[in-house]
């Protein structure tokens, strides 16, 4: 049982109804998430208005957003996000084998001499850089501090990764990729902390094969 009960449309102020209806249309399977965030009109308005705008207007491929979200959500073990984004990732053309590969990545340590210039198996160069961005984000925030990795190593790898990203993506694409990747961790911890339930139509995540 969730710690906060998701609201209904009748519970929110009329000025939020257009955004509510837009979420219902674009993200019906995420109902428990946005209906919980609606407890705060500020959070609901800004977060979901931003997500809908990114979906409409971002130059970042949906495939790349889904890759980043799945890598980070696997690292933080957010079942809610993995369950919801798996079908969305498949809808962008990713295969089940590729999703299994992404799910297993958080268990692979990032080498301190990582160059970020080798494509991941079955992924192209752009896909691979997005994987590296998400993997680095999770590693730098979770694994590197626990492993006692010196901050200079993290800094060096961050600069190296940014140089690779800048050679392929525009500044706007980098900003929106970085924002959505790091924001994903906030979603993960929000969902786990409030113990969000999966919606009845959403299948629980399965372990990688």
Coordinates of C-alpha atoms in Angstrom, one line a residue:
X1 CA 0.0 0.0 0.0
X2 CA 1.5 3.4 -1.0
X3 CA 2.3 5.9 1.8
X4 CA 0.5 8.6 0.0
X5 CA -2.8 7.8 -1.7
X6 CA -3.0 8.9 -5.4
X7 CA -5.5 11.7 -5.9
X8 CA -8.4 11.7 -8.4
X9 CA -9.2 14.5 -10.9
X10 CA -11.9 15.8 -8.5
X11 CA -9.3 16.2 -5.8
X12 CA -7.1 18.7 -7.7
X13 CA -7.8 22.4 -8.4
X14 CA -9.6 23.1 -11.7
X15 CA -6.6 25.0 -13.1
X16 CA -4.7 21.7 -13.0
X17 CA -7.3 19.8 -15.0
X18 CA -5.7 20.5 -18.4
X19 CA -2.4 19.0 -17.2
X20 CA -4.2 16.1 -15.5
X21 CA -6.0 15.3 -18.8
X22 CA -2.7 15.6 -20.8
X23 CA -1.1 13.1 -18.4
X24 CA -4.0 10.8 -18.6
X25 CA -3.6 10.8 -22.4
X26 CA 0.2 10.6 -22.6
X27 CA 1.0 8.6 -19.5
X28 CA -2.1 6.6 -18.4
X29 CA 0.1 3.7 -17.2
X30 CA 2.0 6.1 -14.9
X31 CA -1.2 7.2 -13.1
X32 CA -0.1 6.3 -9.6
X33 CA 3.0 8.4 -10.0
X34 CA 1.5 11.7 -11.4
X35 CA -1.6 11.4 -9.3
X36 CA 0.6 11.1 -6.2
X37 CA 2.8 14.1 -7.3
X38 CA -0.5 16.0 -7.6
X39 CA -0.6 16.4 -3.8
X40 CA 1.8 19.3 -4.6
X41 CA 0.4 21.5 -7.3
X42 CA 4.0 23.0 -7.7
X43 CA 5.6 19.6 -8.2
X44 CA 2.8 18.3 -10.4
X45 CA 2.8 21.4 -12.6
X46 CA 6.5 21.8 -13.1
X47 CA 7.6 18.1 -13.3
X48 CA 4.8 16.8 -15.5
X49 CA 4.6 20.0 -17.6
X50 CA 8.3 19.6 -18.3
X51 CA 8.0 15.9 -19.1
X52 CA 5.2 16.5 -21.6
X53 CA 7.2 19.4 -23.2
X54 CA 10.3 17.2 -23.6
X55 CA 8.2 14.5 -25.2
X56 CA 6.8 17.0 -27.7
X57 CA 9.8 19.2 -28.4
X58 CA 13.1 17.6 -27.4
X59 CA 15.7 16.8 -30.1
X60 CA 16.8 13.8 -28.1
X61 CA 15.6 10.5 -29.5
X62 CA 13.0 8.8 -27.3
X63 CA 15.2 5.7 -27.6
X64 CA 18.1 7.5 -25.9
X65 CA 15.9 8.8 -23.0
X66 CA 14.6 5.2 -22.4
X67 CA 18.2 3.8 -22.5
X68 CA 19.3 6.3 -19.8
X69 CA 16.3 5.7 -17.7
X70 CA 16.6 2.0 -17.7
X71 CA 20.3 2.0 -16.8
X72 CA 19.8 4.4 -13.9
X73 CA 16.6 2.7 -12.7
X74 CA 18.3 -0.7 -12.7
X75 CA 21.2 0.8 -10.7
X76 CA 18.8 2.2 -8.0
X77 CA 16.6 -0.9 -8.2
X78 CA 13.4 1.1 -8.9
X79 CA 10.9 -1.6 -9.9
X80 CA 8.3 1.0 -10.7
X81 CA 10.4 2.7 -13.3
X82 CA 11.9 -0.5 -14.8
X83 CA 8.4 -2.0 -15.1
X84 CA 7.0 1.2 -16.8
X85 CA 9.9 2.0 -19.1
X86 CA 10.6 -1.5 -20.4
X87 CA 7.6 -1.5 -22.8
X88 CA 8.4 2.0 -23.8
X89 CA 12.0 1.1 -24.6
X90 CA 10.8 -1.9 -26.6
X91 CA 8.5 0.5 -28.4
X92 CA 11.5 2.6 -29.6
X93 CA 13.0 -0.5 -31.3
X94 CA 15.2 -1.8 -28.5
X95 CA 15.2 -5.6 -28.2
X96 CA 14.7 -7.8 -25.2
X97 CA 18.4 -8.9 -25.4
X98 CA 19.5 -5.2 -25.4
X99 CA 17.3 -4.5 -22.3
X100 CA 18.8 -7.5 -20.5
X101 CA 22.3 -6.1 -21.3
X102 CA 21.3 -2.6 -19.9
X103 CA 19.8 -4.2 -16.7
X104 CA 23.1 -6.1 -16.0
X105 CA 25.4 -3.0 -16.5
X106 CA 25.1 -1.6 -13.0
X107 CA 26.8 -4.8 -11.7
X108 CA 29.8 -4.2 -13.8
X109 CA 32.4 -1.8 -12.2
X110 CA 33.5 1.2 -14.2
X111 CA 37.2 1.1 -14.8
X112 CA 39.3 4.0 -13.7
X113 CA 40.9 4.2 -17.1
X114 CA 37.6 3.9 -19.0
X115 CA 37.9 5.7 -22.4
X116 CA 34.2 5.7 -23.5
X117 CA 35.2 5.1 -27.1
X118 CA 34.1 1.5 -27.5
X119 CA 30.6 0.8 -28.6
X120 CA 28.5 -1.5 -26.4
X121 CA 27.5 -4.8 -28.1
X122 CA 24.5 -4.4 -30.5
X123 CA 24.3 -0.7 -29.8
X124 CA 25.6 2.0 -32.2
X125 CA 28.0 4.8 -31.2
X126 CA 25.3 7.3 -30.1
X127 CA 23.4 4.7 -28.1
X128 CA 26.7 3.7 -26.4
X129 CA 27.5 7.2 -25.3
X130 CA 24.0 7.5 -23.7
X131 CA 24.7 4.2 -22.0
X132 CA 28.0 5.5 -20.8
X133 CA 26.4 8.7 -19.5
X134 CA 23.8 6.8 -17.5
X135 CA 26.3 4.3 -16.3
X136 CA 28.7 7.0 -15.2
X137 CA 25.9 9.0 -13.5
X138 CA 24.9 6.0 -11.3
X139 CA 28.6 5.0 -10.7
X140 CA 29.7 8.5 -9.7
X141 CA 26.8 8.9 -7.4
X142 CA 26.5 5.5 -5.8
X143 CA 29.4 3.2 -6.4
X144 CA 32.5 5.4 -6.6
X145 CA 32.0 6.9 -3.1
X146 CA 31.3 3.5 -1.6
X147 CA 34.4 2.1 -3.3
X148 CA 36.6 5.0 -2.1
X149 CA 37.4 6.2 -5.7
X150 CA 39.3 9.4 -5.5
X151 CA 37.4 12.5 -6.7
X152 CA 40.2 13.3 -9.1
X153 CA 39.4 10.0 -10.9
X154 CA 35.7 10.8 -11.1
X155 CA 36.5 14.3 -12.4
X156 CA 38.9 13.0 -15.1
X157 CA 36.3 10.4 -16.3
X158 CA 33.6 13.0 -16.3
X159 CA 35.6 15.4 -18.5
X160 CA 36.5 12.5 -20.9
X161 CA 32.9 11.5 -21.2
X162 CA 31.8 15.0 -21.8
X163 CA 34.3 15.4 -24.7
X164 CA 32.9 12.2 -26.3
X165 CA 29.3 13.5 -25.8
X166 CA 30.1 16.9 -27.3
X167 CA 31.5 15.3 -30.4
X168 CA 28.1 13.6 -31.1
X169 CA 25.3 15.6 -29.5
X170 CA 24.4 19.3 -29.5
X171 CA 24.6 21.4 -26.3
X172 CA 20.8 21.3 -26.0
X173 CA 20.8 17.5 -26.5
X174 CA 23.5 17.1 -23.8
X175 CA 21.6 19.3 -21.3
X176 CA 18.3 17.4 -21.8
X177 CA 20.0 14.0 -21.7
X178 CA 21.9 15.0 -18.5
X179 CA 18.8 16.5 -16.9
X180 CA 16.6 13.5 -17.7
X181 CA 19.2 11.0 -16.6
X182 CA 19.9 12.7 -13.3
X183 CA 16.2 13.4 -12.8
X184 CA 15.5 9.7 -13.2
X185 CA 17.4 9.0 -9.9
X186 CA 15.1 11.5 -8.1
X187 CA 12.0 9.7 -9.6
X188 CA 13.5 6.3 -8.5
X189 CA 14.0 7.4 -4.9
X190 CA 10.7 9.2 -4.8
X191 CA 8.8 6.1 -5.9
X192 CA 10.6 3.8 -3.6
X193 CA 10.3 6.1 -0.6
X194 CA 6.6 6.5 -1.1
X195 CA 6.2 2.8 -1.9
X196 CA 4.2 3.4 -5.1
X197 CA 2.1 0.5 -6.3
X198 CA 2.2 -0.7 -9.9
X199 CA -1.0 0.0 -11.8
X200 CA -3.1 -3.1 -12.5
X201 CA -2.2 -3.0 -16.2
X202 CA 1.6 -2.8 -15.7
X203 CA 3.5 -6.1 -15.6
X204 CA 6.2 -6.4 -12.8
X205 CA 9.8 -6.3 -14.0
X206 CA 11.5 -9.6 -14.6
X207 CA 15.1 -10.5 -13.9
X208 CA 17.5 -10.3 -16.9
X209 CA 17.9 -13.6 -18.7

